[in-house]
XYZ file of C-alpha atoms in Angstrom:
655
model
C -16.563 7.834 -14.245
C -13.686 6.315 -13.301
C -13.290 9.989 -10.261
C -16.129 9.145 -8.931
C -16.146 5.727 -8.637
C -12.572 6.784 -6.339
C -15.221 8.522 -3.948
C -17.720 5.766 -3.713
C -14.537 3.248 -2.971
C -13.262 5.440 -0.157
C -16.446 6.514 1.571
C -17.778 2.994 1.152
C -14.453 1.824 2.945
C -15.688 2.634 6.471
C -18.602 3.140 6.094
C -20.504 0.866 8.146
C -24.325 2.269 9.455
C -23.729 1.717 13.127
C -20.644 3.883 12.790
C -21.864 7.952 12.626
C -18.378 9.608 11.482
C -18.315 7.566 8.342
C -22.417 8.150 7.095
C -21.102 11.742 6.353
C -17.742 11.901 6.710
C -18.955 15.553 9.006
C -18.202 16.558 5.835
C -14.154 16.960 6.650
C -13.567 15.625 3.280
C -14.451 19.034 2.262
C -13.160 21.409 4.382
C -9.486 21.645 3.238
C -8.871 24.877 4.063
C -7.516 26.142 7.771
C -10.882 27.977 7.812
C -13.445 25.306 7.153
C -11.730 23.359 9.320
C -12.389 25.152 12.334
C -15.753 26.152 11.162
C -16.789 22.093 12.321
C -15.612 22.220 15.577
C -17.917 25.209 16.446
C -20.885 23.609 17.153
C -19.242 21.729 20.328
C -17.659 24.524 21.206
C -20.786 26.240 21.954
C -22.558 23.204 23.940
C -19.994 23.405 25.429
C -19.837 26.758 26.213
C -23.678 26.319 27.413
C -22.550 23.389 29.282
C -19.860 24.911 31.940
C -21.696 27.781 32.019
C -24.725 25.706 33.398
C -23.308 23.016 35.788
C -22.507 26.724 36.992
C -25.573 28.134 37.178
C -27.050 25.163 39.130
C -24.460 24.982 41.667
C -25.238 28.241 42.514
C -28.979 28.121 41.779
C -28.910 31.408 40.608
C -30.768 31.086 37.479
C -32.267 27.997 37.510
C -35.115 28.728 39.986
C -38.205 28.402 37.933
C -37.940 25.240 36.768
C -38.412 25.968 32.686
C -35.083 28.017 32.565
C -32.955 24.953 33.678
C -34.274 22.415 30.853
C -34.640 25.009 27.914
C -30.660 26.088 28.632
C -29.385 22.446 28.357
C -31.550 21.746 24.890
C -30.091 24.529 23.693
C -26.625 23.737 25.067
C -27.887 19.698 23.436
C -29.095 20.901 19.879
C -25.629 21.999 17.992
C -24.170 18.408 18.610
C -27.121 16.877 18.839
C -29.409 17.535 15.636
C -27.379 16.472 13.563
C -27.161 12.444 14.976
C -30.685 12.897 15.987
C -30.955 13.735 11.880
C -28.806 10.924 10.594
C -31.044 8.227 12.972
C -34.054 9.920 11.446
C -32.368 9.155 7.631
C -31.211 5.856 8.574
C -34.445 4.266 10.538
C -36.432 5.590 6.528
C -33.807 4.194 4.971
C -34.738 0.613 6.927
C -31.654 0.639 9.093
C -32.800 1.524 13.277
C -29.957 0.007 15.215
C -27.207 2.151 13.677
C -24.683 4.450 16.442
C -26.937 7.612 15.107
C -30.274 5.271 17.199
C -28.535 4.471 20.213
C -26.820 7.931 20.829
C -30.116 9.320 20.499
C -32.466 7.347 22.417
C -29.848 7.558 25.743
C -29.881 11.169 25.572
C -33.622 12.045 24.632
C -34.170 9.553 27.831
C -31.478 10.775 30.216
C -33.651 14.132 29.336
C -36.953 12.593 29.976
C -35.484 11.949 33.522
C -33.817 14.658 33.831
C -30.414 14.351 34.063
C -29.552 17.727 31.884
C -25.944 17.863 32.006
C -25.488 14.629 31.415
C -27.061 13.802 28.458
C -25.662 16.715 26.964
C -21.948 15.723 27.317
C -22.748 12.600 26.832
C -23.583 13.571 23.140
C -21.267 16.554 22.706
C -18.232 14.210 23.763
C -19.531 11.722 21.185
C -19.067 14.387 18.480
C -16.086 15.726 19.940
C -15.323 12.206 19.535
C -16.693 12.196 15.929
C -14.887 14.858 15.028
C -11.431 13.466 16.059
C -12.626 10.679 14.526
C -12.854 12.328 11.306
C -9.123 13.705 11.694
C -7.603 10.615 12.489
C -8.953 9.372 8.827
C -8.273 11.740 6.715
C -4.649 11.388 8.262
C -4.806 7.729 7.880
C -5.564 7.978 4.149
C -3.828 11.168 3.486
C -1.263 9.096 2.022
C -3.407 7.440 -0.079
C -4.811 10.176 -1.242
C -1.464 11.816 -2.173
C -0.676 9.462 -4.583
C -4.064 9.499 -6.457
C -3.650 13.575 -6.028
C -0.581 13.051 -8.253
C -2.469 11.552 -11.731
C -0.369 14.461 -14.457
C -3.454 17.314 -15.471
C -1.342 18.541 -17.985
C 0.701 16.820 -21.096
C 2.082 19.523 -24.070
C 2.469 18.437 -27.175
C 3.761 18.851 -30.315
C 0.913 19.364 -33.141
C 1.445 20.853 -36.116
C 4.750 22.502 -35.811
C 4.034 23.711 -32.169
C 3.405 22.840 -28.860
C 0.259 23.002 -27.125
C -1.997 22.065 -23.995
C -3.896 18.949 -24.369
C -5.716 16.675 -21.289
C -3.109 13.367 -20.596
C -5.683 10.894 -21.949
C -6.134 12.525 -25.650
C -2.307 12.197 -26.335
C -1.274 9.112 -28.722
C 1.501 7.357 -29.198
C 4.354 7.946 -30.784
C 3.482 11.883 -29.849
C 5.959 14.326 -28.657
C 5.451 15.809 -25.354
C 7.325 18.558 -24.015
C 8.277 18.326 -19.865
C 10.007 21.525 -17.387
C 11.843 21.556 -15.622
C 9.460 20.975 -12.061
C 6.448 19.947 -14.732
C 5.082 16.033 -14.272
C 5.880 13.342 -17.278
C 2.427 13.220 -17.827
C 2.433 9.982 -20.394
C 5.388 6.760 -20.162
C 7.536 7.596 -23.210
C 11.601 6.849 -24.080
C 13.769 10.112 -24.220
C 14.545 12.347 -26.687
C 17.068 15.091 -25.417
C 20.363 14.084 -24.085
C 19.506 13.438 -20.796
C 17.414 14.467 -17.843
C 16.750 13.942 -14.138
C 13.886 12.402 -12.863
C 12.161 12.564 -9.387
C 10.298 9.113 -9.533
C 8.911 10.117 -5.688
C 5.781 9.518 -6.616
C 6.474 5.878 -8.210
C 8.770 4.285 -5.632
C 8.510 6.100 -2.073
C 12.565 7.267 -3.202
C 13.097 11.026 -3.542
C 16.726 10.301 -4.475
C 16.942 11.904 -8.312
C 16.918 8.952 -11.080
C 19.991 9.856 -14.373
C 18.500 8.972 -17.352
C 19.791 9.309 -20.570
C 18.560 9.660 -24.552
C 17.094 6.185 -25.011
C 15.457 5.209 -22.001
C 12.196 4.975 -20.259
C 10.586 7.226 -18.269
C 7.192 6.721 -16.438
C 4.224 9.131 -15.922
C 4.670 10.540 -12.724
C 7.768 11.388 -12.112
C 9.128 14.536 -11.913
C 11.695 16.815 -14.538
C 14.079 18.045 -12.025
C 16.790 19.680 -14.688
C 15.562 21.854 -17.902
C 13.456 20.757 -20.136
C 13.154 17.243 -22.560
C 11.331 15.802 -24.729
C 9.192 11.781 -24.993
C 7.662 10.083 -27.225
C 4.892 8.107 -25.583
C 5.257 4.625 -25.890
C 1.513 4.298 -23.667
C -1.576 5.536 -23.904
C -2.235 7.253 -20.632
C -4.721 4.679 -18.959
C -1.985 2.399 -19.372
C 0.843 4.579 -17.987
C 2.363 3.680 -14.679
C 0.809 6.402 -12.537
C -2.687 5.645 -13.856
C -2.405 1.835 -13.201
C -0.846 2.638 -9.531
C -3.829 4.950 -9.325
C -6.252 1.754 -10.367
C -4.413 -0.077 -8.062
C -5.109 1.826 -4.740
C -8.833 2.156 -5.546
C -9.071 -1.387 -5.755
C -6.630 -1.523 -2.292
C -9.639 0.348 -0.494
C -12.026 -1.710 -2.021
C -10.780 -4.532 -0.780
C -11.899 -5.070 2.717
C -9.529 -8.107 5.154
C -11.613 -11.262 6.767
C -11.310 -9.307 9.862
C -12.806 -6.019 8.992
C -15.801 -7.507 7.372
C -16.231 -10.241 10.273
C -16.074 -6.843 12.822
C -18.953 -4.978 10.030
C -21.225 -7.618 10.555
C -21.090 -8.366 14.198
C -21.818 -4.913 14.596
C -25.359 -4.919 12.624
C -25.758 -8.421 14.781
C -24.139 -6.874 18.243
C -26.559 -3.365 18.074
C -29.455 -4.315 17.743
C -29.144 -7.284 20.387
C -27.866 -4.568 23.273
C -30.648 -2.414 22.225
C -33.240 -5.605 23.446
C -31.426 -6.357 26.201
C -31.788 -2.245 27.571
C -34.763 -2.584 26.843
C -35.026 -6.248 29.211
C -32.488 -4.481 31.690
C -35.213 -1.283 31.799
C -38.991 -3.488 33.018
C -37.517 -7.160 33.582
C -36.456 -5.370 36.991
C -39.979 -5.096 37.975
C -41.289 -8.615 37.847
C -37.633 -9.001 40.523
C -37.082 -6.302 42.637
C -38.555 -5.017 45.134
C -38.269 -1.834 45.489
C -38.206 -1.268 42.432
C -38.269 2.403 40.170
C -38.797 2.839 36.934
C -36.440 5.944 36.158
C -33.555 3.825 38.245
C -33.464 1.002 36.221
C -34.422 3.336 32.599
C -30.969 4.936 34.011
C -29.366 2.053 33.871
C -31.105 0.790 30.448
C -29.342 3.903 29.528
C -26.170 3.765 30.163
C -26.396 0.549 28.680
C -26.892 2.017 25.735
C -24.301 4.491 25.233
C -21.645 2.197 26.289
C -23.088 -0.387 24.062
C -21.978 2.121 21.050
C -19.485 -0.088 18.173
C -17.624 3.090 17.177
C -13.914 1.696 18.700
C -14.436 -1.767 17.131
C -15.509 -0.112 13.710
C -13.310 2.928 13.000
C -10.573 1.987 14.691
C -9.809 -0.700 12.721
C -10.804 -0.551 8.853
C -8.409 2.365 9.745
C -5.420 0.207 10.958
C -5.409 -0.838 7.865
C -5.306 2.295 6.023
C -2.731 3.146 8.327
C -0.748 -0.550 6.976
C -1.802 0.336 3.395
C -0.660 4.053 3.374
C 2.712 3.763 5.586
C 3.156 0.695 3.178
C 2.828 3.486 -0.182
C 4.652 5.723 1.399
C 8.225 2.802 1.059
C 7.127 2.192 -2.210
C 4.991 -0.736 -1.699
C 1.180 -1.651 -2.793
C -0.918 -3.360 -1.796
C -3.383 -4.377 -4.370
C -6.366 -4.665 -0.619
C -6.684 -5.405 2.966
C -6.567 -9.167 2.673
C -2.957 -9.165 1.923
C -1.626 -6.418 4.701
C -3.540 -10.078 6.470
C -1.762 -13.079 4.274
C 1.920 -11.922 4.697
C 1.549 -12.155 8.686
C 1.423 -16.230 8.229
C 3.938 -16.051 4.702
C 7.001 -18.511 6.406
C 8.499 -19.665 2.440
C 9.553 -17.074 0.329
C 10.074 -18.318 -2.736
C 11.665 -16.114 -5.606
C 13.368 -15.525 -9.328
C 16.486 -14.558 -10.225
C 16.995 -11.944 -13.309
C 15.002 -9.321 -12.222
C 14.515 -10.128 -8.556
C 17.544 -10.739 -6.940
C 19.445 -9.292 -9.943
C 19.143 -6.627 -11.685
C 18.305 -8.470 -15.042
C 21.038 -6.030 -16.852
C 24.571 -8.368 -18.796
C 27.813 -6.844 -18.124
C 31.507 -7.764 -18.584
C 33.031 -10.066 -15.677
C 35.935 -10.931 -16.531
C 38.491 -10.762 -19.041
C 41.162 -12.560 -19.962
C 43.598 -12.675 -22.745
C 46.476 -15.171 -24.602
C 49.396 -13.125 -24.399
C 49.046 -12.408 -28.343
C 47.203 -9.583 -28.051
C 46.647 -6.420 -25.218
C 43.247 -6.477 -23.380
C 43.059 -3.033 -25.208
C 43.398 -4.387 -28.746
C 40.874 -7.711 -27.752
C 38.776 -5.394 -26.629
C 38.505 -3.118 -30.027
C 38.009 -6.681 -32.569
C 35.382 -7.425 -30.145
C 33.469 -4.625 -29.915
C 33.710 -4.323 -33.519
C 32.765 -7.582 -34.383
C 29.245 -6.947 -31.630
C 29.042 -3.712 -32.751
C 27.038 -5.747 -35.719
C 25.273 -7.841 -33.237
C 21.536 -6.822 -31.724
C 22.086 -9.626 -29.035
C 22.205 -8.593 -24.936
C 25.170 -9.363 -25.056
C 26.369 -7.646 -27.548
C 25.021 -4.694 -26.027
C 26.988 -5.289 -22.699
C 30.226 -5.580 -24.464
C 29.593 -2.525 -26.207
C 28.932 -0.834 -23.279
C 31.921 -1.842 -21.304
C 34.574 0.923 -20.392
C 37.628 1.141 -22.619
C 39.429 3.038 -25.196
C 37.557 4.562 -28.676
C 37.243 1.466 -30.648
C 39.609 2.239 -34.065
C 38.257 -1.197 -35.632
C 35.607 -1.905 -37.941
C 34.587 -4.800 -39.333
C 32.479 -5.690 -42.247
C 30.985 -9.151 -43.692
C 29.747 -10.353 -39.976
C 27.661 -13.319 -40.776
C 25.559 -14.561 -37.455
C 26.076 -18.442 -36.610
C 23.390 -19.554 -34.698
C 23.302 -21.200 -31.816
C 27.255 -20.269 -32.142
C 28.650 -16.470 -32.440
C 29.599 -14.070 -35.273
C 32.353 -14.111 -37.561
C 33.956 -11.615 -39.721
C 36.208 -9.669 -41.133
C 38.091 -6.758 -38.801
C 40.414 -4.574 -39.896
C 41.780 -6.637 -42.188
C 41.598 -10.067 -40.316
C 38.995 -12.855 -40.152
C 37.675 -12.316 -36.021
C 35.587 -15.168 -34.391
C 33.287 -15.054 -31.623
C 30.896 -17.039 -30.159
C 30.937 -19.500 -27.914
C 33.051 -23.100 -27.612
C 30.717 -24.850 -30.194
C 31.689 -21.823 -32.507
C 35.329 -22.966 -31.808
C 35.334 -26.747 -31.720
C 33.641 -26.011 -35.539
C 36.843 -23.995 -37.009
C 39.324 -26.468 -34.937
C 40.395 -23.677 -32.613
C 41.751 -25.126 -29.718
C 40.480 -23.251 -26.181
C 42.270 -23.703 -22.644
C 40.246 -26.325 -20.911
C 40.246 -23.991 -18.166
C 37.065 -22.657 -19.250
C 35.108 -25.302 -18.902
C 34.743 -24.860 -15.434
C 33.869 -21.108 -15.402
C 29.505 -21.297 -14.657
C 28.559 -17.622 -16.429
C 28.085 -17.050 -19.806
C 31.223 -16.872 -21.592
C 32.865 -15.446 -25.866
C 35.643 -16.523 -26.507
C 37.505 -14.915 -29.770
C 40.186 -15.878 -31.932
C 41.525 -13.603 -35.119
C 42.928 -15.106 -37.827
C 42.777 -19.420 -36.851
C 44.039 -18.294 -32.756
C 42.781 -18.557 -30.277
C 42.549 -15.000 -28.710
C 41.196 -15.116 -25.166
C 37.393 -14.872 -23.702
C 35.535 -12.550 -21.494
C 32.366 -13.667 -18.923
C 28.901 -12.062 -19.026
C 27.507 -12.085 -15.549
C 24.234 -9.885 -14.578
C 25.421 -8.264 -11.224
C 23.628 -9.282 -7.930
C 21.521 -6.158 -6.733
C 22.938 -3.927 -4.057
C 21.094 -4.858 -0.981
C 20.710 -8.722 -2.226
C 22.568 -9.476 1.206
C 20.729 -7.388 3.097
C 17.382 -8.264 1.709
C 17.587 -12.202 2.735
C 18.838 -11.259 5.816
C 15.736 -9.070 6.763
C 13.769 -11.473 5.123
C 14.854 -14.597 7.974
C 14.805 -11.364 10.847
C 11.791 -10.838 9.913
C 10.469 -14.247 10.785
C 10.434 -16.786 7.288
C 11.954 -19.879 8.266
C 12.729 -21.194 4.625
C 13.842 -18.728 1.217
C 13.880 -19.987 -2.006
C 14.939 -19.778 -5.983
C 13.307 -21.438 -8.380
C 14.894 -19.501 -12.515
C 14.796 -20.348 -15.717
C 18.457 -19.562 -16.095
C 21.097 -22.038 -16.127
C 21.201 -24.051 -12.805
C 25.148 -23.831 -12.099
C 24.717 -19.983 -12.166
C 21.515 -20.351 -10.050
C 23.700 -22.921 -7.546
C 26.567 -19.930 -7.436
C 24.204 -17.164 -6.477
C 22.479 -19.214 -3.972
C 25.384 -20.702 -2.420
C 26.431 -16.309 -2.230
C 23.563 -15.336 -0.726
C 22.545 -17.900 1.217
C 19.832 -19.417 0.525
C 17.817 -22.704 1.740
C 18.004 -24.660 -1.546
C 18.019 -23.757 -5.169
C 17.105 -24.702 -9.196
C 17.498 -23.586 -12.034
C 16.979 -24.166 -15.791
C 13.279 -24.104 -15.473
C 10.534 -23.313 -17.555
C 7.236 -21.165 -16.214
C 5.571 -25.280 -16.410
C 8.310 -26.612 -13.822
C 8.037 -23.320 -10.960
C 4.252 -23.658 -10.787
C 4.769 -27.564 -9.882
C 8.194 -27.012 -7.749
C 5.393 -24.219 -6.000
C 2.319 -26.489 -5.543
C 4.453 -29.484 -4.306
C 5.569 -26.807 -1.482
C 1.929 -25.695 -0.567
C 1.037 -29.342 -0.637
C 2.081 -28.946 3.101
C -0.314 -27.384 4.846
C 1.846 -25.755 7.487
C 3.595 -24.060 4.412
C 2.832 -20.403 3.581
C 4.258 -19.445 -0.233
C 5.453 -15.969 -1.127
C 6.606 -15.865 -4.684
C 8.822 -12.269 -5.670
C 9.080 -12.715 -9.671
C 9.177 -9.677 -12.142
C 8.867 -11.817 -15.659
C 6.198 -12.635 -18.337
C 7.224 -16.200 -17.097
C 6.569 -15.922 -13.167
C 2.725 -14.911 -13.911
C 0.902 -18.527 -13.789
C 2.904 -18.791 -10.256
C 1.940 -15.518 -9.249
C -0.816 -16.409 -9.821
C -1.448 -19.712 -7.590
C 1.207 -18.821 -4.156
C -0.701 -17.934 -0.841
C 1.282 -13.833 -1.885
C 2.306 -13.321 -4.891
C 5.041 -10.039 -5.136
C 5.982 -8.227 -8.106
C 9.330 -5.997 -9.144
C 6.765 -2.936 -10.400
C 9.901 -0.998 -12.004
C 11.483 -4.187 -14.153
C 7.992 -6.056 -14.282
C 6.216 -6.879 -17.320
C 2.611 -5.951 -17.115
C 1.232 -9.126 -16.709
C 2.892 -9.857 -13.751
C 2.538 -6.599 -12.132
C -1.874 -7.126 -12.520
C -1.338 -10.812 -11.433
C 0.518 -10.294 -8.365
C -0.962 -9.028 -5.077
C 1.764 -6.706 -3.641
C 3.812 -3.925 -5.758
C 7.252 -3.199 -4.815
C 7.503 -0.114 -6.939
C 11.395 0.343 -6.570
C 12.467 -3.389 -7.411
C 14.271 -3.469 -4.288
C 14.265 -7.069 -3.182
C 15.016 -5.696 0.619
C 11.126 -4.135 0.730
C 9.893 -7.416 0.960
C 10.900 -7.707 4.454
C 9.815 -4.805 4.814
C 5.450 -6.072 3.571
C 5.938 -8.249 6.228
C 6.946 -5.726 8.870
C 3.984 -3.483 7.622
C 1.690 -6.288 7.532
C 2.671 -7.368 10.979
C 2.027 -4.262 12.743
C -1.350 -3.861 10.639
C -2.195 -6.877 12.182
C -1.003 -5.973 15.872
C -2.512 -2.598 16.815
C -5.930 -4.053 14.587
C -5.664 -6.640 17.345
C -4.837 -4.213 20.721
C -8.023 -2.316 19.191
C -10.351 -5.394 19.291
C -9.107 -6.305 22.624
C -9.346 -2.813 24.628
C -13.014 -2.642 23.012
C -14.263 -5.324 23.651
C -12.142 -5.662 26.728
C -13.560 -2.235 28.402
C -16.922 -2.185 26.901
C -17.901 -5.540 28.646
C -16.554 -4.543 32.408
C -17.815 -0.770 31.637
C -21.223 -2.625 30.643
C -21.791 -4.785 33.786
C -21.095 -1.768 35.467
C -24.023 -0.264 34.333
C -26.321 -2.760 34.889
C -25.326 -3.349 37.664
C -25.674 -0.112 39.093
C -22.460 0.756 39.593
C -20.848 3.038 36.739
C -22.961 6.430 35.650
C -23.187 7.992 32.755
C -19.196 9.293 33.178
C -18.085 5.973 32.347
C -20.893 5.240 29.501
C -19.179 8.298 27.720
C -15.656 6.723 28.709
C -16.129 3.115 27.034
C -17.423 4.919 24.038
C -15.748 8.005 23.250
C -12.643 7.261 25.170
C -11.953 3.892 23.520
C -12.593 5.192 20.232
C -10.013 7.368 21.149
C -7.761 5.364 22.770
C -8.051 2.779 19.719
C -7.334 5.751 17.011
C -4.088 7.137 19.147
C -3.233 3.676 18.174
C -3.664 3.299 14.820
C -2.311 5.953 13.937
C 1.119 5.301 14.978
C 1.225 3.223 12.186
C 1.966 6.439 10.021
C 4.772 7.560 12.282
C 6.496 3.586 12.915
C 10.139 2.946 12.066
C 10.248 0.241 10.048
C 14.190 0.114 9.235
C-alpha cells in the first residue's frame, strides 16, 4: 500500500492537467533498459523521416502532382506523434477537462491541416513530441537522487531463529532478535553491534561515502552497508521505525508538498489556458467586423499560431522540475527537506538560532585538563579516579573511564554515591573522594581557589583526606563548527545566536570562541521558546532554529524553519523539524541555504524566460509577423531551455 501511495505522490508532483508529459510520463518510468528507451523515440524518428522526405518531394513536385497523395503522406507522418496526443486530449475531455495542452496542440495542428499547411502541422506536433521526450528524460534525471534513496530500502533480513539463520522480510523481524549481515550487504534494521567491530558505509543515510568504524555495543543503522566481514546485530527498532524507513517516508512526503510558487503556477495555468483559447477564437472571427480584406484562412492561421504559443508547458514542467532538482541536490548532500515549500523558506532566513550540545558540539564528554598535586603522579591519580568511577553509570564516569591512560591496577570497594556531590569509596586501601567542590567542603578538604575560575565541569579528587588534584570535563566542538559559522554568515544570515540548557558560563565561552552575536545558557525548553518568540515579534526577522534534543522540539515547531540534526537527534526533534541534516554537520546549514537560493533563482529565471518569450511571440503571431516555426520555438524551445536551466541544479557546485 505504501509503495502504491509513493507512485501516486510521484505522479501528482508534476501532474497539472495542462502538461502532456505528466499525463502518463510517456510511460518512460516503465522503460528502464536501453532497448525500451530507444523504442520511445521510434515514432518521432519515423515522423521526422517522412517530414523531411515530404519537404523534398514538395520542392521537386515529383510525387505530389496528384492532390490526394500529398495530404495522405503528411497524415501518415502525423499519426505516430499526433495520435497519442489526440487520444490523451479526448480522454481529458471525457473527464470534463477541456483546456489541456493536448487540446491546444490537437486543435492547432488539425486546423493547420484544414487550411493546407501540412508540413507545419506535422512539424509542430513532431517538435512537441520530441520536446516531451526530452522533458521526460529531464524529469527522470531530476527524480534520480530521490528515487535512488527510495531504492535503498533493504529487501531481506537474515535473522537467527531456532539456532539457524533464515532470510525474512525486514518488516517481520521483532525488536531484540539477532540478525546477520555479510560484507557488502545492507543492514536491514537499526540495532546494536554484537560483533567486535565493523566498518559501515552510511552514504544512503548521510550522503557521506567515507567508511565509519563501529565498535561492539555501538549503534548501527538500517540502510548502512557493511564493508568488512560478517557481523551480528541485535535489533533495537522495528523496521517501520528504523532510520531508512523514516527517511523514505520523509522523501515521499517531500514530493507531495508543493511550494507556493508551484501551486500558483498550476492554478494560473488552469485559468490562463481557457482565456487563450477564447482569445484565439476571437482572433479568428472578430477581425471580420473591422478588416476590409478579411480572409478567414489567414486569421485562422494566426489563431492557430496563437494557440501553439500559448501552451504553458515551459512553466508547468520546469518549475516543479526546479524544485525536484533542489530536493535531489539536498538529499545528495545529506540534507532532507520535508517539502519544496521549505526550499523557499530557507531563502528568507536571516537569523539562525542554535542549540549547543549535539548541534555545534559533539555531545560527548571528554577529559579536557588534568591537574595533580605534587604528592601523586598523573598515572596514579587516574588509576584511583578510574577505579572509583568504574562503579558509576553517569555519563561523566564513562568519559573518565575512556580516558587514555595506563591499564588500571586498582580496584574500588564500598563505593557510595552521594547525591549531587559525587562518590566515596575504598581504593587500594585508601579512602578516595571524587566529585564537586561541595563534596570536598563536606569533608573539610581545602581546594585551590584557582578552581573557582573554571567554567567547565570539574571533578576533584581527595585521597585519605588530602586534596590530590582535579580534571575538567567538557564537550568538544564539532570539527566544522568554526567553518559552519563563517559559511552561514557568507550565505547572508545577519545574526547567529546560541540558546542552551547548559551553564551560561560554558555557553558564553563557546559563543565567544565561535564569534556568535549573542548567547544565553541555563535555559529550560520554555525559556528557549520564549526567546525565539521575542525574535519573531520583529516582522523582518525570519528564524531558523537548529537543535537535536526532545527539549528542542517546541522551538523547532514554532520557528520559521526548524532544522534537526538527524544522526544524534531525537525522534521527536526529527519528526518536528522541517529540514533534517543527516550528517550532523552544522556546516550543512549554509549548504541548505545555498540550495534554497539556487532553486528559487532558477525557478524565477524560468518564469521570466517563459513569460517574456511567449508574450513577445504572441504579439507577433497576432499581428501576422510570426509563423508556426516561431510558435514551435516559443512553446517547445522555451520549455527545453527552461528544463536545461533546471537540470543545472543537479550539477551545481555548492562548496
